[in-house]
CSV table of C-alpha atoms and ligand atoms in Angstrom, one decimal:
chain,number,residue,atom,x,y,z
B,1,UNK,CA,-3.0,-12.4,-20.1
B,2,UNK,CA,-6.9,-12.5,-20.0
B,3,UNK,CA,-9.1,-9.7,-18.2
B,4,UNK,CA,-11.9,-11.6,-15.6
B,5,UNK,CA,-14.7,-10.4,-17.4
B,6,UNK,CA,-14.0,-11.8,-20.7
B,7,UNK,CA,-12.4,-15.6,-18.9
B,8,UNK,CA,-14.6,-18.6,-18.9
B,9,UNK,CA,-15.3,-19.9,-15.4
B,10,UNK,CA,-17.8,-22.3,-15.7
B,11,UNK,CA,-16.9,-25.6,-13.8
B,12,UNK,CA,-12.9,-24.3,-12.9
B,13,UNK,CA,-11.9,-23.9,-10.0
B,14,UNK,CA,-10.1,-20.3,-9.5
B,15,UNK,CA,-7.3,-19.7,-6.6
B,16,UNK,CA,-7.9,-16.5,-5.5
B,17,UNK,CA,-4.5,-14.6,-3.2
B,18,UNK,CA,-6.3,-12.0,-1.7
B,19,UNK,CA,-5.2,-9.7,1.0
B,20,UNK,CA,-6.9,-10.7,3.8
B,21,UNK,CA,-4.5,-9.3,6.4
B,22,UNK,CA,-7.2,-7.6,8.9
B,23,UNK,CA,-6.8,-6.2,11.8
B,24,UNK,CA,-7.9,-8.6,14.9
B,25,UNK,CA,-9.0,-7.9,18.5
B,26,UNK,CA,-8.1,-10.3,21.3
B,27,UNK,CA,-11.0,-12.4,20.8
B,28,UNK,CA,-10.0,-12.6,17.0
B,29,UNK,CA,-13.0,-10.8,15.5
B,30,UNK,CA,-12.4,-8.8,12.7
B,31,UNK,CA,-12.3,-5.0,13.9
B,32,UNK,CA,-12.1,-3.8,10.2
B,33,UNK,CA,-13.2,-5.4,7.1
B,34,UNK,CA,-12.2,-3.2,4.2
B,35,UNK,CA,-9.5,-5.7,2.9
B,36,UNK,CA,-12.6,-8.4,3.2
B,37,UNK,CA,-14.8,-5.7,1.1
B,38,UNK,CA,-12.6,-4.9,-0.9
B,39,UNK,CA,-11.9,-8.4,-2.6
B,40,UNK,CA,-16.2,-9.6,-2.7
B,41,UNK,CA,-16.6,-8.6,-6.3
B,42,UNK,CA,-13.8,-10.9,-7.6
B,43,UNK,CA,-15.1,-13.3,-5.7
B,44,UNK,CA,-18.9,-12.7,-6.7
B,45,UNK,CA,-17.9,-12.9,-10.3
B,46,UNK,CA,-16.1,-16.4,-10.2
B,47,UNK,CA,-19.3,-17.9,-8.0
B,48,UNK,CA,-21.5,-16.4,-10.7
B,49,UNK,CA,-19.9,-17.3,-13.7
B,50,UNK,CA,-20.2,-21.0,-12.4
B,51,UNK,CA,-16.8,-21.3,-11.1
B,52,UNK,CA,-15.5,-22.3,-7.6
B,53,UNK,CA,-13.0,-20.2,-5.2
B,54,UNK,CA,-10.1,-21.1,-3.7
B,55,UNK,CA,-8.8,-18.0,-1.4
B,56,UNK,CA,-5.9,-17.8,0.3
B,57,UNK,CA,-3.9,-14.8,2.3
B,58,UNK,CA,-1.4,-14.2,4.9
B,59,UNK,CA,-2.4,-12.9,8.2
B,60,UNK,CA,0.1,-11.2,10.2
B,61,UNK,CA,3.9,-12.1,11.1
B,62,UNK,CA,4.1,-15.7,12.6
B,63,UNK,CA,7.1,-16.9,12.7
B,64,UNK,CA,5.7,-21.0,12.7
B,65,UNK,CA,3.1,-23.0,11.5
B,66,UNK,CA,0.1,-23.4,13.8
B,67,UNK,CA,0.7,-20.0,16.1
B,68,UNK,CA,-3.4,-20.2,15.8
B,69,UNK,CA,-3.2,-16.5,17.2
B,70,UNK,CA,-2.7,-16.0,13.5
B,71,UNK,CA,-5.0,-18.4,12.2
B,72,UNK,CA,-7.2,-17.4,9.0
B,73,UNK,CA,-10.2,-19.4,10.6
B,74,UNK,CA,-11.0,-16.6,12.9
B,75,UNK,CA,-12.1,-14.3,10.1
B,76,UNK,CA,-14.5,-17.0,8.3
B,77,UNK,CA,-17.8,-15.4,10.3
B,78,UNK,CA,-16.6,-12.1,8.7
B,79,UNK,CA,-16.2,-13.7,5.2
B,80,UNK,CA,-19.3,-15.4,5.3
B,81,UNK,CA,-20.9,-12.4,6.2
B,82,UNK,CA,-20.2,-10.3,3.1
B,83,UNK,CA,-20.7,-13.2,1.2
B,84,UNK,CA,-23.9,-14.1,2.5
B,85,UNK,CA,-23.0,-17.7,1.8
B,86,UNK,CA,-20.5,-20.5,3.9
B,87,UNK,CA,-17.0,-20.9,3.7
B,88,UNK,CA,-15.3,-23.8,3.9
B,89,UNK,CA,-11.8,-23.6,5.9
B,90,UNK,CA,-9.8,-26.0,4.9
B,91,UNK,CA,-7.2,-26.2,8.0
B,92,UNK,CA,-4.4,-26.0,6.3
B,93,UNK,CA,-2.8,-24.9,2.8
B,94,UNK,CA,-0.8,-28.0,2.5
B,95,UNK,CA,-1.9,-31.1,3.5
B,96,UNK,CA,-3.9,-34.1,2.1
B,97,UNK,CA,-6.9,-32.0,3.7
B,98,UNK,CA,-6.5,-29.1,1.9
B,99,UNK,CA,-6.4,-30.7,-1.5
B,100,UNK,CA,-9.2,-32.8,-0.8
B,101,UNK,CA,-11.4,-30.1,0.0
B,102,UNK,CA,-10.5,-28.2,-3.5
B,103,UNK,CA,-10.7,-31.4,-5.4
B,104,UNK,CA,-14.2,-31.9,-4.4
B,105,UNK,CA,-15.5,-28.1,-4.5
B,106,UNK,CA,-18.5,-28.1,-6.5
B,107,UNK,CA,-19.5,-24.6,-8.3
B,108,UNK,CA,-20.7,-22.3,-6.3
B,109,UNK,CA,-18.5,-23.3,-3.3
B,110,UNK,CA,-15.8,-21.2,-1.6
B,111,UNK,CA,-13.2,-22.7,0.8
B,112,UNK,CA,-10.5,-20.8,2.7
B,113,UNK,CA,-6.6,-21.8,3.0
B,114,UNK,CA,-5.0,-21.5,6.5
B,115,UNK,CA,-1.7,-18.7,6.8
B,116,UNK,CA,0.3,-19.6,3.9
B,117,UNK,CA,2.9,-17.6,6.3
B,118,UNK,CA,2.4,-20.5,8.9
B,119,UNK,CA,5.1,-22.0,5.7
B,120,UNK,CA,8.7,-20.4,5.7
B,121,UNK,CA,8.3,-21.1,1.7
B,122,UNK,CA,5.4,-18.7,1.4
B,123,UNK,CA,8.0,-16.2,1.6
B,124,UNK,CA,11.0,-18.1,0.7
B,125,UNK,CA,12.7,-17.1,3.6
B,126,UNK,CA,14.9,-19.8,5.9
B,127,UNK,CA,13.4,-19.5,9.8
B,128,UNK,CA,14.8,-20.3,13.1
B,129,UNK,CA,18.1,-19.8,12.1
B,130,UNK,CA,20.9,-18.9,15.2
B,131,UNK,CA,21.8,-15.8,16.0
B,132,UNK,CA,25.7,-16.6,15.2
B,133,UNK,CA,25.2,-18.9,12.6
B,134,UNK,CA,27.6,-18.9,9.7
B,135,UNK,CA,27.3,-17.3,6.3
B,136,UNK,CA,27.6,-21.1,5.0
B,137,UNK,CA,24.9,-22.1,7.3
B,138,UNK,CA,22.9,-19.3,6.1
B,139,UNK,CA,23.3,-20.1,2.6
B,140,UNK,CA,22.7,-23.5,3.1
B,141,UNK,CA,19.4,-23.0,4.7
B,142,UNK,CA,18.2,-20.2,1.9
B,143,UNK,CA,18.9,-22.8,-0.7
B,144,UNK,CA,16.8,-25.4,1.3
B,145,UNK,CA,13.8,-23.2,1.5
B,146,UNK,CA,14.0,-22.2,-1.9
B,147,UNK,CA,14.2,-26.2,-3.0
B,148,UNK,CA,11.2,-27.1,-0.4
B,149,UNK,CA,9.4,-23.6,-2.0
B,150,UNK,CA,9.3,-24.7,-5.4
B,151,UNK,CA,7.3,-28.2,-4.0
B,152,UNK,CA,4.7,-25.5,-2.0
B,153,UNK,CA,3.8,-23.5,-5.1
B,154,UNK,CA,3.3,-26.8,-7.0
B,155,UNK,CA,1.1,-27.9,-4.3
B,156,UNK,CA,-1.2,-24.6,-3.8
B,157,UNK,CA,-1.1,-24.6,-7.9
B,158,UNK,CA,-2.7,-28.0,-8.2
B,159,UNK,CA,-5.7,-26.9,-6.5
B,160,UNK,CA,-7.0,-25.0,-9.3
B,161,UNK,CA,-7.3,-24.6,-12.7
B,162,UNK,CA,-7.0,-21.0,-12.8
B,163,UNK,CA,-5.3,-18.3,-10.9
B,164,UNK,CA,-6.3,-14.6,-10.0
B,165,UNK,CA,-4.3,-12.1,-7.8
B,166,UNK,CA,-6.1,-9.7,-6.4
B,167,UNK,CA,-3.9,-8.7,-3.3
B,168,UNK,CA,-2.5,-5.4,-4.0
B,169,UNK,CA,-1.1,-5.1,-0.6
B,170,UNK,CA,1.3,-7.7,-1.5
B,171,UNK,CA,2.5,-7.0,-5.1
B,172,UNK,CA,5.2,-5.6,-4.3
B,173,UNK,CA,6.4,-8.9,-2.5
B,174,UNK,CA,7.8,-11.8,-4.6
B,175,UNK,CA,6.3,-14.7,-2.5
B,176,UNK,CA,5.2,-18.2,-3.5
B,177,UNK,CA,1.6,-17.0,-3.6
B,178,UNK,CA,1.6,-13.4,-5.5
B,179,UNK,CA,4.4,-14.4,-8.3
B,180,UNK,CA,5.9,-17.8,-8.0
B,181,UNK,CA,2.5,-19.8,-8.6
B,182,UNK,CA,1.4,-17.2,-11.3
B,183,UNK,CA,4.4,-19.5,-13.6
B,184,UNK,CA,2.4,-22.9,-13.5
B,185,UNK,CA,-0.9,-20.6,-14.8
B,186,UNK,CA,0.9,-19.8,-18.0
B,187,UNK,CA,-2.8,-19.3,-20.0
B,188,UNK,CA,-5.2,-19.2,-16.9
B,189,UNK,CA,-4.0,-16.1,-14.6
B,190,UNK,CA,-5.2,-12.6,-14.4
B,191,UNK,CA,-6.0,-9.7,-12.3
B,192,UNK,CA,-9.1,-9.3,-9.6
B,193,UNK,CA,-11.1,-6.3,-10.1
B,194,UNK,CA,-9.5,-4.6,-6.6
B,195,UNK,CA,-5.5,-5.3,-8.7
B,196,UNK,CA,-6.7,-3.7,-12.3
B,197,UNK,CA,-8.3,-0.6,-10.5
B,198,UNK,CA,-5.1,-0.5,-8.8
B,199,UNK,CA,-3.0,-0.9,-11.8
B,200,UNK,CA,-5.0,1.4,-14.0
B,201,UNK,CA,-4.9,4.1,-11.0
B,202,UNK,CA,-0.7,3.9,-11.3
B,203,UNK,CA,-1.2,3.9,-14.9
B,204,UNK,CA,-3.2,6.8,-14.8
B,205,UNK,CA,-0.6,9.1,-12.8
B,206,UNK,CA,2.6,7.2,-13.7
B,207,UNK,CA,1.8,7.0,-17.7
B,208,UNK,CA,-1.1,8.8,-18.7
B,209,UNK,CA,-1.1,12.0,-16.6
B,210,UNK,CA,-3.0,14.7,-18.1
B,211,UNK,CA,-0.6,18.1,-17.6
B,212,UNK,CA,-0.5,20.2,-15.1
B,213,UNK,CA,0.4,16.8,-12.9
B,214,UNK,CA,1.0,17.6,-9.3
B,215,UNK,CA,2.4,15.6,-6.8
B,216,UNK,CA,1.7,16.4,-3.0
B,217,UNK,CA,4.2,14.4,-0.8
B,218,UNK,CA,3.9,14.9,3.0
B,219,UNK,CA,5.2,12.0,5.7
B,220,UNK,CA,7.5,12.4,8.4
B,221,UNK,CA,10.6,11.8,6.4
B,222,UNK,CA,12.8,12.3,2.9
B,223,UNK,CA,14.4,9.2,3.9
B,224,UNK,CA,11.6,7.0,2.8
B,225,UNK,CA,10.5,9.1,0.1
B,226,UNK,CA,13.4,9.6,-2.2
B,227,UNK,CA,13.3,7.3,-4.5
B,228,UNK,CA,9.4,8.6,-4.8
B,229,UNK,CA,10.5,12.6,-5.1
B,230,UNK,CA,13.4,11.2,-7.7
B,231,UNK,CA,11.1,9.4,-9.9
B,232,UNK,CA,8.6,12.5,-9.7
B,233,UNK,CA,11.1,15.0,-10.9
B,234,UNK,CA,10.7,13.5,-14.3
B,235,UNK,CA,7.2,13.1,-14.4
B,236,UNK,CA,5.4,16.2,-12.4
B,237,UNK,CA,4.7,19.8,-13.5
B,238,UNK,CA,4.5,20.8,-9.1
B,239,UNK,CA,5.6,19.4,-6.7
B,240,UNK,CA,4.5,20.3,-3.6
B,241,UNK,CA,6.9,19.0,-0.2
B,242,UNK,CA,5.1,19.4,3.2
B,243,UNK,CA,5.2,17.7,6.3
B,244,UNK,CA,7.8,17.0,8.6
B,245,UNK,CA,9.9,15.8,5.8
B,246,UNK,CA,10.1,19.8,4.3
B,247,UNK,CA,11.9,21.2,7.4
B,248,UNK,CA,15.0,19.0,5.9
B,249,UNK,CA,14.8,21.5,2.9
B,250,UNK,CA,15.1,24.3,4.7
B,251,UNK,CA,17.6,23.4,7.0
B,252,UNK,CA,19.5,22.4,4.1
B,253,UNK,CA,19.3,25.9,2.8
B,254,UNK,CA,20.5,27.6,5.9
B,255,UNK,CA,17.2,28.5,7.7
B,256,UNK,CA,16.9,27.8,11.0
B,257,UNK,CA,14.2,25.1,12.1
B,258,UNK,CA,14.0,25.0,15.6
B,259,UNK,CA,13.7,21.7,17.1
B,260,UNK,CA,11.5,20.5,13.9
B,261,UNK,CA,11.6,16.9,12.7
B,262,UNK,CA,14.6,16.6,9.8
B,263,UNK,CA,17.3,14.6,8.7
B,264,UNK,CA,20.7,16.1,8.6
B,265,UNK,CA,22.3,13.4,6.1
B,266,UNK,CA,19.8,13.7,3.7
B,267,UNK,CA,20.4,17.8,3.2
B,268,UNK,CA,22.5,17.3,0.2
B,269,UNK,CA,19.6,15.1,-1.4
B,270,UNK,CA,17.6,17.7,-0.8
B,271,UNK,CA,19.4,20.2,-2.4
B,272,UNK,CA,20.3,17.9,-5.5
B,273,UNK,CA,16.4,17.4,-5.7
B,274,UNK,CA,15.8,21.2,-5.5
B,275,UNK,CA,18.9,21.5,-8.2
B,276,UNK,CA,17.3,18.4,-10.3
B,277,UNK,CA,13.7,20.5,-10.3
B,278,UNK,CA,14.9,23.8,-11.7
B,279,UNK,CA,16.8,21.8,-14.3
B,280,UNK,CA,13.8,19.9,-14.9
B,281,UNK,CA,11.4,22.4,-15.1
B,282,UNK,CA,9.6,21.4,-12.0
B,283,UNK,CA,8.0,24.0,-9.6
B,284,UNK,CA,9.3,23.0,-6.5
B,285,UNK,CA,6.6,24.5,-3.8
B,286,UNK,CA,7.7,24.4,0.0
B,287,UNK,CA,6.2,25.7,3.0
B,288,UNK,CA,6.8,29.6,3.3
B,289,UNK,CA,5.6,29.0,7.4
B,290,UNK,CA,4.8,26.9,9.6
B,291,UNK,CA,2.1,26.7,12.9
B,292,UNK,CA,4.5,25.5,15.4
B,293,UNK,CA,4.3,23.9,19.0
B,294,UNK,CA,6.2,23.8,21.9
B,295,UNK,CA,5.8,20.0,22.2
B,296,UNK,CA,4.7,17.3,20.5
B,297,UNK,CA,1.1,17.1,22.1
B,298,UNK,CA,-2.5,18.5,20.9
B,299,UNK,CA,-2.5,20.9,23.5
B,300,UNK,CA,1.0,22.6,23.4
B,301,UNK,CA,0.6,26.3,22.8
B,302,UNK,CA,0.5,27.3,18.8
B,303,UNK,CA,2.4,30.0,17.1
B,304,UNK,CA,3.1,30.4,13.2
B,305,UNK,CA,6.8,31.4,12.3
B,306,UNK,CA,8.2,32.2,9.0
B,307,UNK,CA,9.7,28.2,7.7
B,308,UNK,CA,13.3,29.9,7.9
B,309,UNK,CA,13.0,31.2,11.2
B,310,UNK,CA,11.3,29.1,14.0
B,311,UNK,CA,12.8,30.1,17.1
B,312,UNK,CA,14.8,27.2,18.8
B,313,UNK,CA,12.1,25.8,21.5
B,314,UNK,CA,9.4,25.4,18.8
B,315,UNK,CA,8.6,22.9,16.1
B,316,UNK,CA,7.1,23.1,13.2
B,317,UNK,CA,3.8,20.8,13.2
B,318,UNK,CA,1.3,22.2,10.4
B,319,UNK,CA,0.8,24.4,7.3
B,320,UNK,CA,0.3,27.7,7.5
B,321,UNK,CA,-2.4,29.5,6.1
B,322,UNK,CA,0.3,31.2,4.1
B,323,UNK,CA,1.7,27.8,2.2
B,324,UNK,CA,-1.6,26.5,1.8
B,325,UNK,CA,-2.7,29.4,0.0
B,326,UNK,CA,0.0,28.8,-2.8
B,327,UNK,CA,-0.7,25.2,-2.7
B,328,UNK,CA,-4.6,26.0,-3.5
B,329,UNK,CA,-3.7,27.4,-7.0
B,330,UNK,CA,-1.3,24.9,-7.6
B,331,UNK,CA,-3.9,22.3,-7.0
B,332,UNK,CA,-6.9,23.9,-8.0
B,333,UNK,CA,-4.9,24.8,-11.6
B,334,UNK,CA,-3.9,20.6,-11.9
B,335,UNK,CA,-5.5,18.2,-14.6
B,336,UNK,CA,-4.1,14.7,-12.3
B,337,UNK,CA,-2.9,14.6,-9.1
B,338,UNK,CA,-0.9,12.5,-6.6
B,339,UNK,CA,-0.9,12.6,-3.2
B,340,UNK,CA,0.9,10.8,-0.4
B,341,UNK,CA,1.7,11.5,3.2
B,342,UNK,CA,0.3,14.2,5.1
B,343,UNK,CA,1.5,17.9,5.7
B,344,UNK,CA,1.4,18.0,9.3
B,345,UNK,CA,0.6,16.2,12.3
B,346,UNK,CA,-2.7,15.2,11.5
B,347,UNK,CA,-3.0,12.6,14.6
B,348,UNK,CA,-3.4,15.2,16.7
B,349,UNK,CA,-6.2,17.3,16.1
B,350,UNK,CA,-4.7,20.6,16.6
B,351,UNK,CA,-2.5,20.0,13.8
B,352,UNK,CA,-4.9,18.4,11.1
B,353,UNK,CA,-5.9,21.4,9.7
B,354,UNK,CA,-3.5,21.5,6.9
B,355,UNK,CA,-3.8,17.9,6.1
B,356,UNK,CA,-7.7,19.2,5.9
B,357,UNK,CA,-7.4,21.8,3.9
B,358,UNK,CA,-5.1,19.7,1.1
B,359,UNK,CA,-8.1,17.2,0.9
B,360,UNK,CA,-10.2,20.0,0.7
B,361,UNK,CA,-8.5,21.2,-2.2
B,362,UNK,CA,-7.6,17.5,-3.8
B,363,UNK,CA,-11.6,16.9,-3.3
B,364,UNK,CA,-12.8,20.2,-5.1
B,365,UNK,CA,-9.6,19.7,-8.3
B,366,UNK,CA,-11.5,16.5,-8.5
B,367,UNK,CA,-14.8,17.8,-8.7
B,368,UNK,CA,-13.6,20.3,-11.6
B,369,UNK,CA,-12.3,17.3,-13.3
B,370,UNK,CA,-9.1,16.4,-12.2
B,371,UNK,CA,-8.0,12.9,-11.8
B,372,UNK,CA,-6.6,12.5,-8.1
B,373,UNK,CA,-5.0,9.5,-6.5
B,374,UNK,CA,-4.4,8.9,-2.8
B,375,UNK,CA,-1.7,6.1,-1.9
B,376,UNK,CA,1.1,5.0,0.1
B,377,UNK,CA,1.9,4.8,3.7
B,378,UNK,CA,-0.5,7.2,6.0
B,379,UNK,CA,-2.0,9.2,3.6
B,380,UNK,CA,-4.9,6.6,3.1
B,381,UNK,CA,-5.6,6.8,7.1
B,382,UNK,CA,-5.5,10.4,6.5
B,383,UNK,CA,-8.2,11.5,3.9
B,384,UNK,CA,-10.2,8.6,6.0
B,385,UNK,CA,-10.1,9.8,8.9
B,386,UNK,CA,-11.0,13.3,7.6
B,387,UNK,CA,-14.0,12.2,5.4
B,388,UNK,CA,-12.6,12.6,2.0
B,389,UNK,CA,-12.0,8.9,0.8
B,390,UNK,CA,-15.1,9.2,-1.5
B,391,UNK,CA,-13.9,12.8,-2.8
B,392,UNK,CA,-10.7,12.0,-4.9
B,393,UNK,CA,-10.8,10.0,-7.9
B,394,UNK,CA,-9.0,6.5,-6.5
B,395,UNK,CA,-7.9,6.1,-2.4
B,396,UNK,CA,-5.3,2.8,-2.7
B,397,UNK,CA,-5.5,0.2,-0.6
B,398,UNK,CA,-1.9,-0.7,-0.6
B,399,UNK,CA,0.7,1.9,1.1
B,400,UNK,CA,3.7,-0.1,0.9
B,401,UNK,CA,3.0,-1.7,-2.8
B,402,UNK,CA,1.7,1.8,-3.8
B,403,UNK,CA,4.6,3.7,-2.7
B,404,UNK,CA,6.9,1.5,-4.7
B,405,UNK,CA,5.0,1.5,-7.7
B,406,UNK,CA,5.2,5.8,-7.7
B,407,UNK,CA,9.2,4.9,-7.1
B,408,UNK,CA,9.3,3.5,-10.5
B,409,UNK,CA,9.7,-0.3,-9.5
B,410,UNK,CA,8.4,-3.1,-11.5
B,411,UNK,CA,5.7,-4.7,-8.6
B,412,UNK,CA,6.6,-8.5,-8.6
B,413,UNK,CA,2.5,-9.3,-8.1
B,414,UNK,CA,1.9,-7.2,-11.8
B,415,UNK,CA,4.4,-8.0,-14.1
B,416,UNK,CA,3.9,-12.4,-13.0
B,417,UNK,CA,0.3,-11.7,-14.1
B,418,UNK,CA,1.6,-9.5,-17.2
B,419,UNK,CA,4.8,-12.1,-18.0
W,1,LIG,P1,4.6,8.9,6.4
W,1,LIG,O1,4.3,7.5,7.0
W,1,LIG,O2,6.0,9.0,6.0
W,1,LIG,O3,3.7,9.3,5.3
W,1,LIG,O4,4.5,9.9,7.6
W,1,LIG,C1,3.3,10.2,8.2
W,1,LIG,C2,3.6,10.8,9.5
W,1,LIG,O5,4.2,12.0,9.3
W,1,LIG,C3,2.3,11.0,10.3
W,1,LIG,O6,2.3,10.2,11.4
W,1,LIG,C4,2.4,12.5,10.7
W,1,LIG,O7,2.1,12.8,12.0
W,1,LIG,C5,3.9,12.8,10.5
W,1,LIG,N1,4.2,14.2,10.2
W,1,LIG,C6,3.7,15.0,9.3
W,1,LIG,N2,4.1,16.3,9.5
W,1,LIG,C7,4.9,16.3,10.6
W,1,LIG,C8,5.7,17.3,11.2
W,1,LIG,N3,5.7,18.6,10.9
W,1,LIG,N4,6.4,16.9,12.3
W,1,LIG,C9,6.4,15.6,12.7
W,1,LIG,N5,5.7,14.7,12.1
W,1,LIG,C10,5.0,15.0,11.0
């Protein structure tokens, strides 16, 4: 596997898979351009070396080739503009087009691959299939895909002579384009500089946490979080459960929630993870109350009840003052931290304090040293939207890839590159 810094690009031509699935308005300009941002100094460093870039993405969900609503030539402007220099879209990413353009790219030169999702191969998934058709008919059509895939990965792989992934957001998809085409690159793939921040941010919680490690995990739901908490219970000194998910907790214990958000088949998880964490040594920390509402809506009346008993008509929407004073130590006292999902309703403003106050505390452990990641579904939008992305050691920019790597799993995108 080579790093990018230490690989020769002079006169190759690198394919790129970045993640340049942005966010459109209904003229099709870009409305934000992190993902663009985020992938320039790979970019930079191929063009500057003396090498040429081949970048392609998905964009969106389209279910066909040619739905131009999901075209990648809308966002050229918005490449061209952080590159300060053109960008060649090719049209398409098959195509006797496509591979002329990359056959003649001189150094220097970037072109731009349409959707590789406008292809049913990209993901290796049949398309258009009926409603009622037959598990033969099913089969038979996932085995056709998979046949016609092999021939697109040859195709997008005989544009270039090296490959790079730097699309986190996808690595934990096996798709033609983040782990199929990295087999025909056997001495010529590596990382972006966006995917080894990533991968060294994992690697710093997952594998080289310094102790105390504390994991925060908020979100709406333990349904989506087990196999996070799980993996956590054998890796964390504290971990702290807020959010909507923690009323599930305390149901599970007897107490009475009110009409709070919880999940009544996932009680006995809850109490095997609480069992699991006093086995394991693990301080548990849940909310001791909660500011409540009557409603879901900013301006519902607030009260604070203890987290056992919040009367029937109220539900619980924020940390109290109370939990978030334990969960100060816990943080303040922490050498690495990870934190995903927030620990109320931090949409609406009346209820973003707590969320607040943990970034608060994440911000100021990570001034006194600590290493802190943010990642994985909301949380990302969270410390955003409240100010505090430049406060913590390493914000993620991939929820979904993020939130599987904290789960343990191997990401598809990482180990191609590491194979
Ligand atoms: P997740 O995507 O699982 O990280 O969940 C994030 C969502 O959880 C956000 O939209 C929050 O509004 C929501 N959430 C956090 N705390 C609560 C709560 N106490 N009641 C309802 N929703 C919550």
């Amino acid at each position: 596997m080579f790093k990018i810094d230490s690989y020769d690009f002079k006169g190759k031509r690198a394919i790129i898979r970045v993640d340049f699935n942005v966010p459109l308005d209904d003229k099709g300009q870009v409305t934000d351009d992190t993902r663009i941002r985020a992938a320039i100094p790979t970019i930079r460093k191929v063009l500057d070396a003396g090498g040429s870039v081949i970048l392609m993405s998905h964009l969106g969900r389209p279910k066909k080739n040619n739905d131009m609503k999901y075209s990648l030539g809308q966002i050229v402007p918005a490449i061209e503009k952080l590159l300060g220099k053109p960008v060649i879209f090719a049209g398409d990413c098959m195509g006797e087009k496509a591979a002329e353009t990359a056959r003649n790219l001189k150094p220097g030169e970037v072109m731009l691959l349409e959707n590789l999702r406008f292809y049913a191969e990209e993901e290796g998934k049949p398309r258009g299939l009926a409603e009622d058709a037959s598990e033969e008919e099913k089969a038979a059509a996932k085995k056709a895909v998979k046949a016609s895939q092999k021939e697109f990965v040859k195709r997008l792989a005989s544009y270039a002579d090296c490959y790079i992934n730097d699309a986190f957001g996808t690595a934990h998809r096996k798709h033609a384009s983040t782990y199929l085409i990295a087999k025909h690159f056997p001495n010529d793939k590596m990382f972006g500089y966006l995917m080894e921040k990533e991968v060294k941010a994992i690697e710093n919680v997952l594998q080289n946490a310094q102790h105390p490690f504390t994991a925060i995990i908020g979100g709406s739901k333990v349904s989506s979080k087990l196999g996070v908490i799980k993996n956590l219970l054998d890796k964390v000194d504290n971990l702290i459960i807020g959010g909507g998910m923690g009323y599930t907790f305390i149901k599970a214990q007897g107490g009475h929630i009110g009409k709070s958000l919880h999940e009544d088949e996932l009680m006995p998880d809850a109490l095997e993870i609480m069992k699991e964490a006093k086995e394991k040594g693990v301080n548990l920390s849940l909310s001791v109350a909660t500011v409540s509402g009557q409603e879901f809506s900013n301006d519902t009346p607030r009260k604070t009840f203890d987290i056992f008993n919040i009367p029937d008509d109220w539900e619980g929407m924020d940390a109290s003052e109370a939990s978030l004073e334990n969960w100060k130590k816990i943080i303040l006292a922490s050498k690495t931290i990870l934190w995903n999902g927030p620990v109320g309703v931090f949409e609406l403003p009346n209820f973003a304090h707590g969320t607040e106050k943990i970034a608060e505390f994440v911000a100021e452990a990570t001034q006194n040293g600590a290493y802190s990641l943010v990642g994985g579904g909301d949380s990302v939008a969270a410390v955003t939207k409240l100010g505090f992305a430049d406060k913590v050691s390493y914000v993620s920019t991939g929820g979904g890839a993020m939130l599987e790597a904290i789960e343990g799993k191997d990401l598809p995108g990482i180990a191609a590159i590491r194979e």
